[in-house]
mmCIF file of C-alpha atoms and ligand atoms in Angstrom:
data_model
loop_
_atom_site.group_PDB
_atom_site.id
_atom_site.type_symbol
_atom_site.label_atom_id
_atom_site.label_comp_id
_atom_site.label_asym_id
_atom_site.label_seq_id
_atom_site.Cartn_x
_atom_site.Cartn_y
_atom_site.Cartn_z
ATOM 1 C CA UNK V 52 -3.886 10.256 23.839
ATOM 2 C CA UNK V 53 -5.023 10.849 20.512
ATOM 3 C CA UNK V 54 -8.846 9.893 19.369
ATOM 4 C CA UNK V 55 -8.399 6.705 17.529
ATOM 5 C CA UNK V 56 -10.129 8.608 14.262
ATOM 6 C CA UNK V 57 -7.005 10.532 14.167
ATOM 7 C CA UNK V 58 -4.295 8.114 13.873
ATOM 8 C CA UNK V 59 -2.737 9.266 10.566
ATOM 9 C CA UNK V 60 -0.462 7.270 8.427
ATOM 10 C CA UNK V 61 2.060 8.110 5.592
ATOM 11 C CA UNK V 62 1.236 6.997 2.095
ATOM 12 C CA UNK V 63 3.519 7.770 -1.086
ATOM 13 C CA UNK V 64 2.523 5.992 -4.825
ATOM 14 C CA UNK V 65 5.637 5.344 -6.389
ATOM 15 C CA UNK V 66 6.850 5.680 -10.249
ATOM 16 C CA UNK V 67 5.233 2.434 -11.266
ATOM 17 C CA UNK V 68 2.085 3.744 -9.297
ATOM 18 C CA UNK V 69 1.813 6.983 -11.227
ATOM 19 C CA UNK V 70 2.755 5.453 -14.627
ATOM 20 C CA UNK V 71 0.648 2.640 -14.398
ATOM 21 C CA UNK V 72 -2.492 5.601 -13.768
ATOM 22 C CA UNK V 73 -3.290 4.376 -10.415
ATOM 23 C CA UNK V 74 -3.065 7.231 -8.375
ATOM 24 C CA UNK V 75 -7.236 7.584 -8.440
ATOM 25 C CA UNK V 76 -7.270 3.873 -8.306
ATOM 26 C CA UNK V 77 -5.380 3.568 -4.578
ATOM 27 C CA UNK V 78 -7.160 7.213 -3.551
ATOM 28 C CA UNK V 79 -10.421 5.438 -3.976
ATOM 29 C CA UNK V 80 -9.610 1.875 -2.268
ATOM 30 C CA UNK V 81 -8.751 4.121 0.911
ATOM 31 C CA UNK V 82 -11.905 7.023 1.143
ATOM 32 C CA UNK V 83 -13.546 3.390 0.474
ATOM 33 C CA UNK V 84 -12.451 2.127 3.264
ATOM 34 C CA UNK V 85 -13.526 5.519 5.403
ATOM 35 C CA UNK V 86 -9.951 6.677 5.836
ATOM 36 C CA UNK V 87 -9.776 10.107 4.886
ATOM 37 C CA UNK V 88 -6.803 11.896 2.912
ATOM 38 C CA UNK V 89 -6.289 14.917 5.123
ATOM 39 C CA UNK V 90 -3.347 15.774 2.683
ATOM 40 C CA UNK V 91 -1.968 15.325 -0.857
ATOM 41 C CA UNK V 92 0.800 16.544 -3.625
ATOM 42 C CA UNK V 93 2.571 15.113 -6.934
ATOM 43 C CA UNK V 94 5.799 16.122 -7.134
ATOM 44 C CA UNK V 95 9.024 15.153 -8.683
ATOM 45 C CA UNK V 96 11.723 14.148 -4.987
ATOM 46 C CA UNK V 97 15.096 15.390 -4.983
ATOM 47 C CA UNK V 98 17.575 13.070 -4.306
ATOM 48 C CA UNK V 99 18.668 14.019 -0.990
ATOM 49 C CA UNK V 100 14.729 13.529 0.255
ATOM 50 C CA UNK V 101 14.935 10.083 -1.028
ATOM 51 C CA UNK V 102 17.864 9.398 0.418
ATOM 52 C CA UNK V 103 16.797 10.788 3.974
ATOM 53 C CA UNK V 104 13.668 9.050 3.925
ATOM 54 C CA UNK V 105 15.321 5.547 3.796
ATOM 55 C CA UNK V 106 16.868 5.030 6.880
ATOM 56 C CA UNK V 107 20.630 4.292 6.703
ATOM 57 C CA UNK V 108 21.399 2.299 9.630
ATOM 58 C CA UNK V 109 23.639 -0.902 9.574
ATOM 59 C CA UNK V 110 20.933 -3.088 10.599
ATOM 60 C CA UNK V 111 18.137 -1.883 7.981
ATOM 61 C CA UNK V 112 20.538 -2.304 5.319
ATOM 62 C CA UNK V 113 21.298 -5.886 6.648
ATOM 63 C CA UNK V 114 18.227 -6.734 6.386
ATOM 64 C CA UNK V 115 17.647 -5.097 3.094
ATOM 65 C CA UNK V 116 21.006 -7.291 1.907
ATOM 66 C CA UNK V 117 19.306 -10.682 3.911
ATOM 67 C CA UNK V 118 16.163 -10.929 1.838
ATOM 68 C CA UNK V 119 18.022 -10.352 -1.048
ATOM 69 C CA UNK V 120 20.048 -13.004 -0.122
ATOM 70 C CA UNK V 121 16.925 -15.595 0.946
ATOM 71 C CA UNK V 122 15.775 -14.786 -2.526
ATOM 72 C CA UNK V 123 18.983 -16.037 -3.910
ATOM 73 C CA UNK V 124 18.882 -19.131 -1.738
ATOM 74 C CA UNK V 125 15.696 -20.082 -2.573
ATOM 75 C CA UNK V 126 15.838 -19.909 -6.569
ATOM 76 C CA UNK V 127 19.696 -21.270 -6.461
ATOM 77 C CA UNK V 128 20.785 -17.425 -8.323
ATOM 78 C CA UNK V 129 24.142 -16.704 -7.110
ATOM 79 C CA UNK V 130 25.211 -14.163 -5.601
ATOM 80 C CA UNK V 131 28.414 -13.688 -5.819
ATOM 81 C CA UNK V 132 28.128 -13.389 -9.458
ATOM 82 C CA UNK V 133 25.560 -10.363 -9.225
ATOM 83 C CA UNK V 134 27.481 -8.538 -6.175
ATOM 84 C CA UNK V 135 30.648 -9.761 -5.964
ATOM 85 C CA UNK V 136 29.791 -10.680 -2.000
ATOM 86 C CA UNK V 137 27.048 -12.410 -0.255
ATOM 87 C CA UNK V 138 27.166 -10.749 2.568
ATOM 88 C CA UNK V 139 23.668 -9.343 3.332
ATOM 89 C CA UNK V 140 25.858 -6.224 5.291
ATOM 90 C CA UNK V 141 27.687 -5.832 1.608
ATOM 91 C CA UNK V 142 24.773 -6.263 -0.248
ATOM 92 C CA UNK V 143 22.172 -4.356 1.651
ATOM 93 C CA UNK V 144 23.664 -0.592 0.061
ATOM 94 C CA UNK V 145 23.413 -1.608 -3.138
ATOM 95 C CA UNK V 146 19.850 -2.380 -2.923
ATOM 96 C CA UNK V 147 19.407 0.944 -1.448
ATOM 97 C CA UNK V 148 20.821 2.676 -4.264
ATOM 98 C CA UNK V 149 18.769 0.650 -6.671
ATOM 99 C CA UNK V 150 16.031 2.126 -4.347
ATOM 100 C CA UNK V 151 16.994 5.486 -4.333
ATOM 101 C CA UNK V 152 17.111 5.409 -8.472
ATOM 102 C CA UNK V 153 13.115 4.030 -8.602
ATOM 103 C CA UNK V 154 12.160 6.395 -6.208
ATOM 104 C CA UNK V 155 13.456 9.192 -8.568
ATOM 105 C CA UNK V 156 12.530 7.955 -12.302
ATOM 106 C CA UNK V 157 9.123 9.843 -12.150
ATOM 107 C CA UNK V 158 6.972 12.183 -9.941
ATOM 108 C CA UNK V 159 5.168 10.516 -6.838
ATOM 109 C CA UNK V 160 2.031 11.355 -4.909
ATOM 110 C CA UNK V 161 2.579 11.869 -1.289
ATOM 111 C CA UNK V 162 -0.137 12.097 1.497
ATOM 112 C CA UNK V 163 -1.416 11.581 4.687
ATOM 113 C CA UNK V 164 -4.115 9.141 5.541
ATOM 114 C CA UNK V 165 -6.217 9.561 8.699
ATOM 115 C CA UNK V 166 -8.766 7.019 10.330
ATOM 116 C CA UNK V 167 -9.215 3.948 12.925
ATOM 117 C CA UNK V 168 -5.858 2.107 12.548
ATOM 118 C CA UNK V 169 -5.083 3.990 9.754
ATOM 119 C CA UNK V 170 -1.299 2.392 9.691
ATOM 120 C CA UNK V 171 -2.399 -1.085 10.140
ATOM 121 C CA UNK V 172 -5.445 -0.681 7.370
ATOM 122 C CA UNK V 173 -3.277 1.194 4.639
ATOM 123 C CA UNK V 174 -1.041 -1.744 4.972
ATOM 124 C CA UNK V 175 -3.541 -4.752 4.432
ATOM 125 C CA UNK V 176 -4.992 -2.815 1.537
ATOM 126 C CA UNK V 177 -1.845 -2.116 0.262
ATOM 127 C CA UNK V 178 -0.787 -5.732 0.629
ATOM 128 C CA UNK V 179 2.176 -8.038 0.959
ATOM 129 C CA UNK V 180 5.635 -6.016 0.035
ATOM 130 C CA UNK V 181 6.005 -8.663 -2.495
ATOM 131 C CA UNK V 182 3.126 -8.309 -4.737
ATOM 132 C CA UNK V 183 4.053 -11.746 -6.362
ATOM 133 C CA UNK V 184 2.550 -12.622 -2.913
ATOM 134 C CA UNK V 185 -0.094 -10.502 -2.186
ATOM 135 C CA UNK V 186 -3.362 -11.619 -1.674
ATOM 136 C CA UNK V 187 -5.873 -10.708 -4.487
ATOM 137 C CA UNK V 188 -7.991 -7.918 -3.504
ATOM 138 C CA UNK V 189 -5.176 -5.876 -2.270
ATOM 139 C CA UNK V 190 -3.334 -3.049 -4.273
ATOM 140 C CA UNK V 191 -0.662 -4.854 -4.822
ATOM 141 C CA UNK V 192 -2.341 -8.168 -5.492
ATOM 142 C CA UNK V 193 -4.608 -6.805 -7.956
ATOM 143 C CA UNK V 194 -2.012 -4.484 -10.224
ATOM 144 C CA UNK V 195 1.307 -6.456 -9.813
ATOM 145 C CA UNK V 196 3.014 -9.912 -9.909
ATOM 146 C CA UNK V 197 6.479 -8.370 -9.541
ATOM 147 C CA UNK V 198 9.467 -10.373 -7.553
ATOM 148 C CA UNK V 199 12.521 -9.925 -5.801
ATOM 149 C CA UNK V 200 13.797 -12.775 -8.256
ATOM 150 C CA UNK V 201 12.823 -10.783 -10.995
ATOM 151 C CA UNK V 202 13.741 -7.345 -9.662
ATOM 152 C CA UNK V 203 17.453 -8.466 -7.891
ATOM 153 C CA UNK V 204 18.289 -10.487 -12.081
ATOM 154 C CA UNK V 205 17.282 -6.864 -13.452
ATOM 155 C CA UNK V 206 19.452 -5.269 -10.625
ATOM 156 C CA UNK V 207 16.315 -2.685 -9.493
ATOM 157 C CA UNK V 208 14.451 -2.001 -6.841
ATOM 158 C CA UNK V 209 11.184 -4.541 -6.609
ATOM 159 C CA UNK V 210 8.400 -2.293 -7.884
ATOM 160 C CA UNK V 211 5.347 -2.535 -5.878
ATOM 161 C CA UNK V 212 2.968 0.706 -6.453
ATOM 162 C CA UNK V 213 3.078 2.256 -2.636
ATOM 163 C CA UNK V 214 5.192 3.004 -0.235
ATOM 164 C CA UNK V 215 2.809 3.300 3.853
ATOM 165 C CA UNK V 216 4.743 3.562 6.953
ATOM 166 C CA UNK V 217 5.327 0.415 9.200
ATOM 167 C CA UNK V 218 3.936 1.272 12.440
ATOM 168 C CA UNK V 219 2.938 4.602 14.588
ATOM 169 C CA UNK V 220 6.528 5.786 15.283
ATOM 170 C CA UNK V 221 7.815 5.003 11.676
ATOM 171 C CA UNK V 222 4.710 7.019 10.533
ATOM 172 C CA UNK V 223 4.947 10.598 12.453
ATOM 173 C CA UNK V 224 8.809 10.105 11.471
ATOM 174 C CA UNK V 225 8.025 9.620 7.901
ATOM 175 C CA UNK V 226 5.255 12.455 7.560
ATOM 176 C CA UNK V 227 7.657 15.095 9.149
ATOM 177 C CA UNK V 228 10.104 14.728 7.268
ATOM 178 C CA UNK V 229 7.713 14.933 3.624
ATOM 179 C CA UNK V 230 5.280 17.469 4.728
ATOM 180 C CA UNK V 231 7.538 20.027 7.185
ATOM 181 C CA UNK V 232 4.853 22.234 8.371
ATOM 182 C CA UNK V 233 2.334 21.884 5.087
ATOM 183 C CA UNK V 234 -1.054 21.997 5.988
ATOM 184 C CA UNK V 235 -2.793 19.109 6.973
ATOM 185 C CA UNK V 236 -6.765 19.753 6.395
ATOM 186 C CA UNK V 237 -9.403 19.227 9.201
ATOM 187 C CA UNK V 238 -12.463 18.281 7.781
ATOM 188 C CA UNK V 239 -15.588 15.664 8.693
ATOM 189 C CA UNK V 240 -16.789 13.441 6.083
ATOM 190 C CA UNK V 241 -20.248 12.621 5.610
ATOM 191 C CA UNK V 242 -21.840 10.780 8.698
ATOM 192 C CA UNK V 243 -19.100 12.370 11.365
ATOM 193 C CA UNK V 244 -20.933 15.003 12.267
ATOM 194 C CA UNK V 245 -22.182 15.057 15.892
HETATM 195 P P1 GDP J 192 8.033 -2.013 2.605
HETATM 196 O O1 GDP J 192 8.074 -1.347 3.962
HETATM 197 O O2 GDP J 192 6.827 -2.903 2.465
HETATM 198 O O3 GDP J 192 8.154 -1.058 1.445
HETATM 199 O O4 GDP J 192 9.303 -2.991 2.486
HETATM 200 P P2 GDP J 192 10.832 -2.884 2.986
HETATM 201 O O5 GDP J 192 11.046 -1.717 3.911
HETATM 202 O O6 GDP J 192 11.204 -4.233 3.448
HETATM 203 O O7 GDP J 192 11.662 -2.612 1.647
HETATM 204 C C1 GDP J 192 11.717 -1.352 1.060
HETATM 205 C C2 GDP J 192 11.617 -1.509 -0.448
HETATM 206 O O8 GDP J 192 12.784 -2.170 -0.943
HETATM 207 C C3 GDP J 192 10.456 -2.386 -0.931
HETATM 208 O O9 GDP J 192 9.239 -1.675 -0.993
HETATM 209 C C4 GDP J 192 10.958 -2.841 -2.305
HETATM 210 O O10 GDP J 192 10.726 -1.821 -3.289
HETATM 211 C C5 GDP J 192 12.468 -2.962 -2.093
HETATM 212 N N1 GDP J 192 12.926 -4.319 -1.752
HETATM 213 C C6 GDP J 192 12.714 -4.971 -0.583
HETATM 214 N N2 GDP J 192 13.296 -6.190 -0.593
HETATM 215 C C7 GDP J 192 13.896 -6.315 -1.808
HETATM 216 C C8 GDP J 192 14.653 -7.373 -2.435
HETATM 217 O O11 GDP J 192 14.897 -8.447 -1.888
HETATM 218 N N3 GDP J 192 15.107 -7.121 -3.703
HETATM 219 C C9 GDP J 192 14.856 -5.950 -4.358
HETATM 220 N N4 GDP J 192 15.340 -5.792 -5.593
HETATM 221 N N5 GDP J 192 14.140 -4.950 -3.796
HETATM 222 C C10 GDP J 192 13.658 -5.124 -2.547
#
Protein backbone atom coordinates (compact mmCIF):
# COMPACT_ATOMS: atom_id res chain seq x y z
CA UNK A 1 0.00 0.00 0.00
CA UNK A 2 1.37 3.08 -1.16
CA UNK A 3 1.62 6.36 1.30
CA UNK A 4 -1.25 8.44 0.21
CA UNK A 5 1.52 11.43 -0.59
CA UNK A 6 2.56 9.25 -3.35
CA UNK A 7 -0.40 8.65 -5.39
CA UNK A 8 0.81 10.07 -8.74
CA UNK A 9 -1.34 11.05 -11.59
CA UNK A 10 -0.75 11.65 -15.38
CA UNK A 11 -1.06 15.16 -16.69
CA UNK A 12 -0.42 16.18 -20.50
CA UNK A 13 -1.28 20.17 -21.74
CA UNK A 14 -2.46 19.85 -25.07
CA UNK A 15 -1.85 22.12 -28.38
CA UNK A 16 -4.38 24.71 -27.33
CA UNK A 17 -2.62 24.55 -23.81
CA UNK A 18 0.84 25.32 -25.12
CA UNK A 19 -0.34 27.89 -27.73
CA UNK A 20 -2.51 29.65 -25.59
CA UNK A 21 1.02 30.08 -23.07
CA UNK A 22 -0.46 28.22 -20.29
CA UNK A 23 1.89 25.70 -19.58
CA UNK A 24 3.31 27.96 -16.35
CA UNK A 25 -0.24 28.90 -15.81
CA UNK A 26 -1.60 25.01 -15.04
CA UNK A 27 2.18 24.18 -13.44
CA UNK A 28 1.39 26.81 -10.91
CA UNK A 29 -2.48 26.00 -10.11
CA UNK A 30 -1.05 22.41 -9.15
CA UNK A 31 2.49 23.17 -6.85
CA UNK A 32 -0.45 25.61 -5.53
CA UNK A 33 -2.36 23.16 -4.58
CA UNK A 34 0.82 21.13 -2.84
CA UNK A 35 0.93 18.49 -5.55
CA UNK A 36 4.31 18.19 -6.66
CA UNK A 37 5.55 17.61 -10.41
CA UNK A 38 7.96 14.75 -9.84
CA UNK A 39 8.40 14.80 -13.73
CA UNK A 40 8.16 16.95 -16.89
CA UNK A 41 9.04 17.26 -20.89
CA UNK A 42 7.73 19.27 -24.10
CA UNK A 43 7.90 17.37 -26.90
CA UNK A 44 6.38 17.07 -30.27
CA UNK A 45 4.16 12.95 -30.08
CA UNK A 46 4.47 10.74 -32.89
CA UNK A 47 1.52 9.48 -34.18
CA UNK A 48 1.63 6.00 -33.18
CA UNK A 49 1.98 7.34 -29.25
CA UNK A 50 -1.16 9.19 -29.78
CA UNK A 51 -2.79 6.62 -31.16
CA UNK A 52 -1.74 4.03 -28.34
CA UNK A 53 -2.59 6.28 -25.69
CA UNK A 54 -6.33 6.44 -26.67
CA UNK A 55 -7.70 3.30 -25.99
CA UNK A 56 -9.35 1.56 -28.99
CA UNK A 57 -11.90 -0.61 -27.61
CA UNK A 58 -15.52 -0.92 -29.05
CA UNK A 59 -17.07 0.38 -26.04
CA UNK A 60 -14.79 3.65 -25.53
CA UNK A 61 -15.40 4.53 -28.98
CA UNK A 62 -19.22 4.05 -28.36
CA UNK A 63 -19.20 6.19 -25.99
CA UNK A 64 -16.98 8.65 -27.69
CA UNK A 65 -19.75 8.33 -30.81
CA UNK A 66 -22.86 8.63 -27.86
CA UNK A 67 -21.96 12.07 -26.58
CA UNK A 68 -21.44 13.15 -29.85
CA UNK A 69 -24.64 12.04 -30.59
CA UNK A 70 -26.47 13.64 -27.18
CA UNK A 71 -24.87 16.78 -28.44
CA UNK A 72 -26.67 16.44 -31.66
CA UNK A 73 -29.93 15.65 -29.92
CA UNK A 74 -29.89 18.33 -27.79
CA UNK A 75 -29.14 21.34 -30.31
CA UNK A 76 -31.45 19.50 -33.14
CA UNK A 77 -27.78 19.30 -35.57
CA UNK A 78 -28.14 16.29 -37.59
CA UNK A 79 -26.23 13.81 -37.83
CA UNK A 80 -26.56 12.08 -40.55
CA UNK A 81 -25.64 15.01 -42.54
CA UNK A 82 -22.13 15.41 -40.72
CA UNK A 83 -21.36 11.45 -40.63
CA UNK A 84 -23.37 9.87 -42.87
CA UNK A 85 -24.64 7.48 -39.71
CA UNK A 86 -25.85 8.11 -36.29
CA UNK A 87 -24.74 5.36 -34.89
CA UNK A 88 -22.61 6.31 -31.82
CA UNK A 89 -20.50 2.69 -32.75
CA UNK A 90 -20.03 4.47 -36.45
CA UNK A 91 -19.41 7.66 -35.20
CA UNK A 92 -17.21 7.08 -32.23
CA UNK A 93 -13.76 6.46 -34.80
CA UNK A 94 -14.17 9.39 -36.40
CA UNK A 95 -14.02 11.41 -33.35
CA UNK A 96 -10.96 9.57 -32.51
CA UNK A 97 -9.24 10.53 -35.52
CA UNK A 98 -10.27 14.11 -35.09
CA UNK A 99 -8.52 13.39 -31.71
CA UNK A 100 -5.56 11.92 -32.85
CA UNK A 101 -5.03 15.13 -35.41
CA UNK A 102 -5.29 17.82 -32.16
CA UNK A 103 -3.16 15.81 -30.25
CA UNK A 104 -0.46 16.18 -33.02
CA UNK A 105 -0.83 19.97 -34.37
CA UNK A 106 1.83 21.21 -31.80
CA UNK A 107 4.27 20.01 -29.05
CA UNK A 108 2.67 19.03 -25.57
CA UNK A 109 3.97 19.02 -22.02
CA UNK A 110 3.76 15.73 -20.35
CA UNK A 111 4.25 14.98 -16.56
CA UNK A 112 3.59 13.32 -13.58
CA UNK A 113 1.83 14.82 -10.64
CA UNK A 114 2.28 13.38 -7.13
CA UNK A 115 0.26 14.21 -3.84
CA UNK A 116 -2.96 13.27 -1.57
CA UNK A 117 -5.52 12.22 -4.24
CA UNK A 118 -3.49 13.47 -6.75
CA UNK A 119 -5.98 11.87 -9.60
CA UNK A 120 -9.08 13.08 -8.05
CA UNK A 121 -7.48 16.83 -7.34
CA UNK A 122 -5.83 17.26 -10.92
CA UNK A 123 -9.26 16.58 -12.15
CA UNK A 124 -11.40 19.22 -10.14
CA UNK A 125 -8.73 21.76 -10.95
CA UNK A 126 -8.68 20.83 -14.29
CA UNK A 127 -12.46 20.95 -14.48
CA UNK A 128 -15.47 19.69 -16.36
CA UNK A 129 -14.29 17.95 -19.89
CA UNK A 130 -16.52 20.46 -21.39
CA UNK A 131 -15.09 23.72 -20.49
CA UNK A 132 -18.36 25.44 -21.80
CA UNK A 133 -19.34 23.80 -18.44
CA UNK A 134 -16.75 24.10 -16.16
CA UNK A 135 -17.05 25.82 -13.13
CA UNK A 136 -15.10 29.16 -12.93
CA UNK A 137 -12.05 28.79 -10.99
CA UNK A 138 -11.01 25.70 -12.72
CA UNK A 139 -8.48 25.47 -15.71
CA UNK A 140 -10.81 24.93 -17.95
CA UNK A 141 -13.43 27.30 -16.63
CA UNK A 142 -11.17 30.11 -16.47
CA UNK A 143 -9.27 29.81 -20.15
CA UNK A 144 -12.07 28.20 -22.31
CA UNK A 145 -15.79 28.29 -23.31
CA UNK A 146 -15.27 25.66 -26.02
CA UNK A 147 -18.26 23.00 -26.96
CA UNK A 148 -18.88 19.81 -28.39
CA UNK A 149 -21.55 21.82 -30.54
CA UNK A 150 -18.98 23.96 -31.64
CA UNK A 151 -16.14 21.46 -31.97
CA UNK A 152 -18.44 18.32 -33.72
CA UNK A 153 -19.93 21.71 -36.65
CA UNK A 154 -16.01 22.34 -37.10
CA UNK A 155 -15.48 18.48 -37.31
CA UNK A 156 -12.38 18.61 -34.45
CA UNK A 157 -11.66 17.37 -31.46
CA UNK A 158 -13.28 19.69 -28.44
CA UNK A 159 -10.22 21.61 -27.26
CA UNK A 160 -9.98 21.79 -23.61
CA UNK A 161 -6.19 22.66 -22.45
CA UNK A 162 -5.33 19.17 -20.43
CA UNK A 163 -5.53 15.91 -20.76
CA UNK A 164 -5.26 13.93 -16.46
CA UNK A 165 -5.99 10.35 -16.16
CA UNK A 166 -9.49 9.14 -14.91
CA UNK A 167 -8.82 7.12 -11.97
CA UNK A 168 -5.72 5.06 -10.29
CA UNK A 169 -5.62 2.20 -12.85
CA UNK A 170 -6.14 4.54 -15.94
CA UNK A 171 -3.24 6.60 -14.40
CA UNK A 172 -0.18 3.97 -13.85
CA UNK A 173 -1.50 2.74 -17.45
CA UNK A 174 -1.21 6.12 -18.90
CA UNK A 175 2.26 7.13 -17.24
CA UNK A 176 3.92 3.83 -18.50
CA UNK A 177 3.23 4.05 -21.53
CA UNK A 178 4.60 8.18 -21.84
CA UNK A 179 7.48 7.96 -19.55
CA UNK A 180 8.96 4.07 -20.16
CA UNK A 181 11.57 4.01 -17.58
CA UNK A 182 12.39 8.08 -17.51
CA UNK A 183 13.23 9.22 -14.30
CA UNK A 184 10.77 10.20 -12.00
CA UNK A 185 12.50 12.67 -9.27
CA UNK A 186 12.24 12.07 -5.44
CA UNK A 187 12.35 15.14 -3.75
CA UNK A 188 10.51 16.88 -0.42
CA UNK A 189 9.11 20.21 -0.77
CA UNK A 190 9.29 22.72 1.78
CA UNK A 191 7.46 21.68 5.11
CA UNK A 192 7.86 17.63 4.34
CA UNK A 193 10.71 17.21 6.03
CA UNK A 194 10.52 15.03 9.18
P1 LIG B 1 -11.48 13.49 -20.72
O1 LIG B 1 -11.07 12.22 -20.02
O2 LIG B 1 -12.00 14.52 -19.75
O3 LIG B 1 -10.42 14.07 -21.62
O4 LIG B 1 -12.73 13.16 -21.69
P2 LIG B 1 -13.09 11.89 -22.61
O5 LIG B 1 -12.18 10.72 -22.36
O6 LIG B 1 -14.55 11.69 -22.47
O7 LIG B 1 -12.84 12.41 -24.10
C1 LIG B 1 -11.56 12.49 -24.64
C2 LIG B 1 -11.45 13.77 -25.45
O8 LIG B 1 -12.31 13.70 -26.59
C3 LIG B 1 -11.92 15.04 -24.72
O9 LIG B 1 -10.92 15.56 -23.87
C4 LIG B 1 -12.27 15.97 -25.88
O10 LIG B 1 -11.08 16.59 -26.41
C5 LIG B 1 -12.80 15.00 -26.94
N1 LIG B 1 -14.27 14.85 -26.94
C6 LIG B 1 -15.02 14.23 -26.00
N2 LIG B 1 -16.33 14.25 -26.32
C7 LIG B 1 -16.41 14.91 -27.51
C8 LIG B 1 -17.52 15.28 -28.36
O11 LIG B 1 -18.69 15.01 -28.10
N3 LIG B 1 -17.20 15.95 -29.51
C9 LIG B 1 -15.92 16.28 -29.84
N4 LIG B 1 -15.70 16.94 -30.98
N5 LIG B 1 -14.87 15.96 -29.05
C10 LIG B 1 -15.10 15.29 -27.90
Amino acid sequence: MKHPKEEQTYVMIKPDGVRKGLVGEIIRRFEQRDLKIVALEMFQPTYHEIDNHYPKNEEWITRLGQKTMNTYEKYGYDAMADFGTIEPHKIGPDIRKWLVDYMMSAPLVKMIVQGVHAVDVVRKIAGDTMPYKADMGTIRGDFSIDSPALANKEKRAVMNIIHCSETPEEAEHEIKHWFNNAIVHKYKRFGEEE
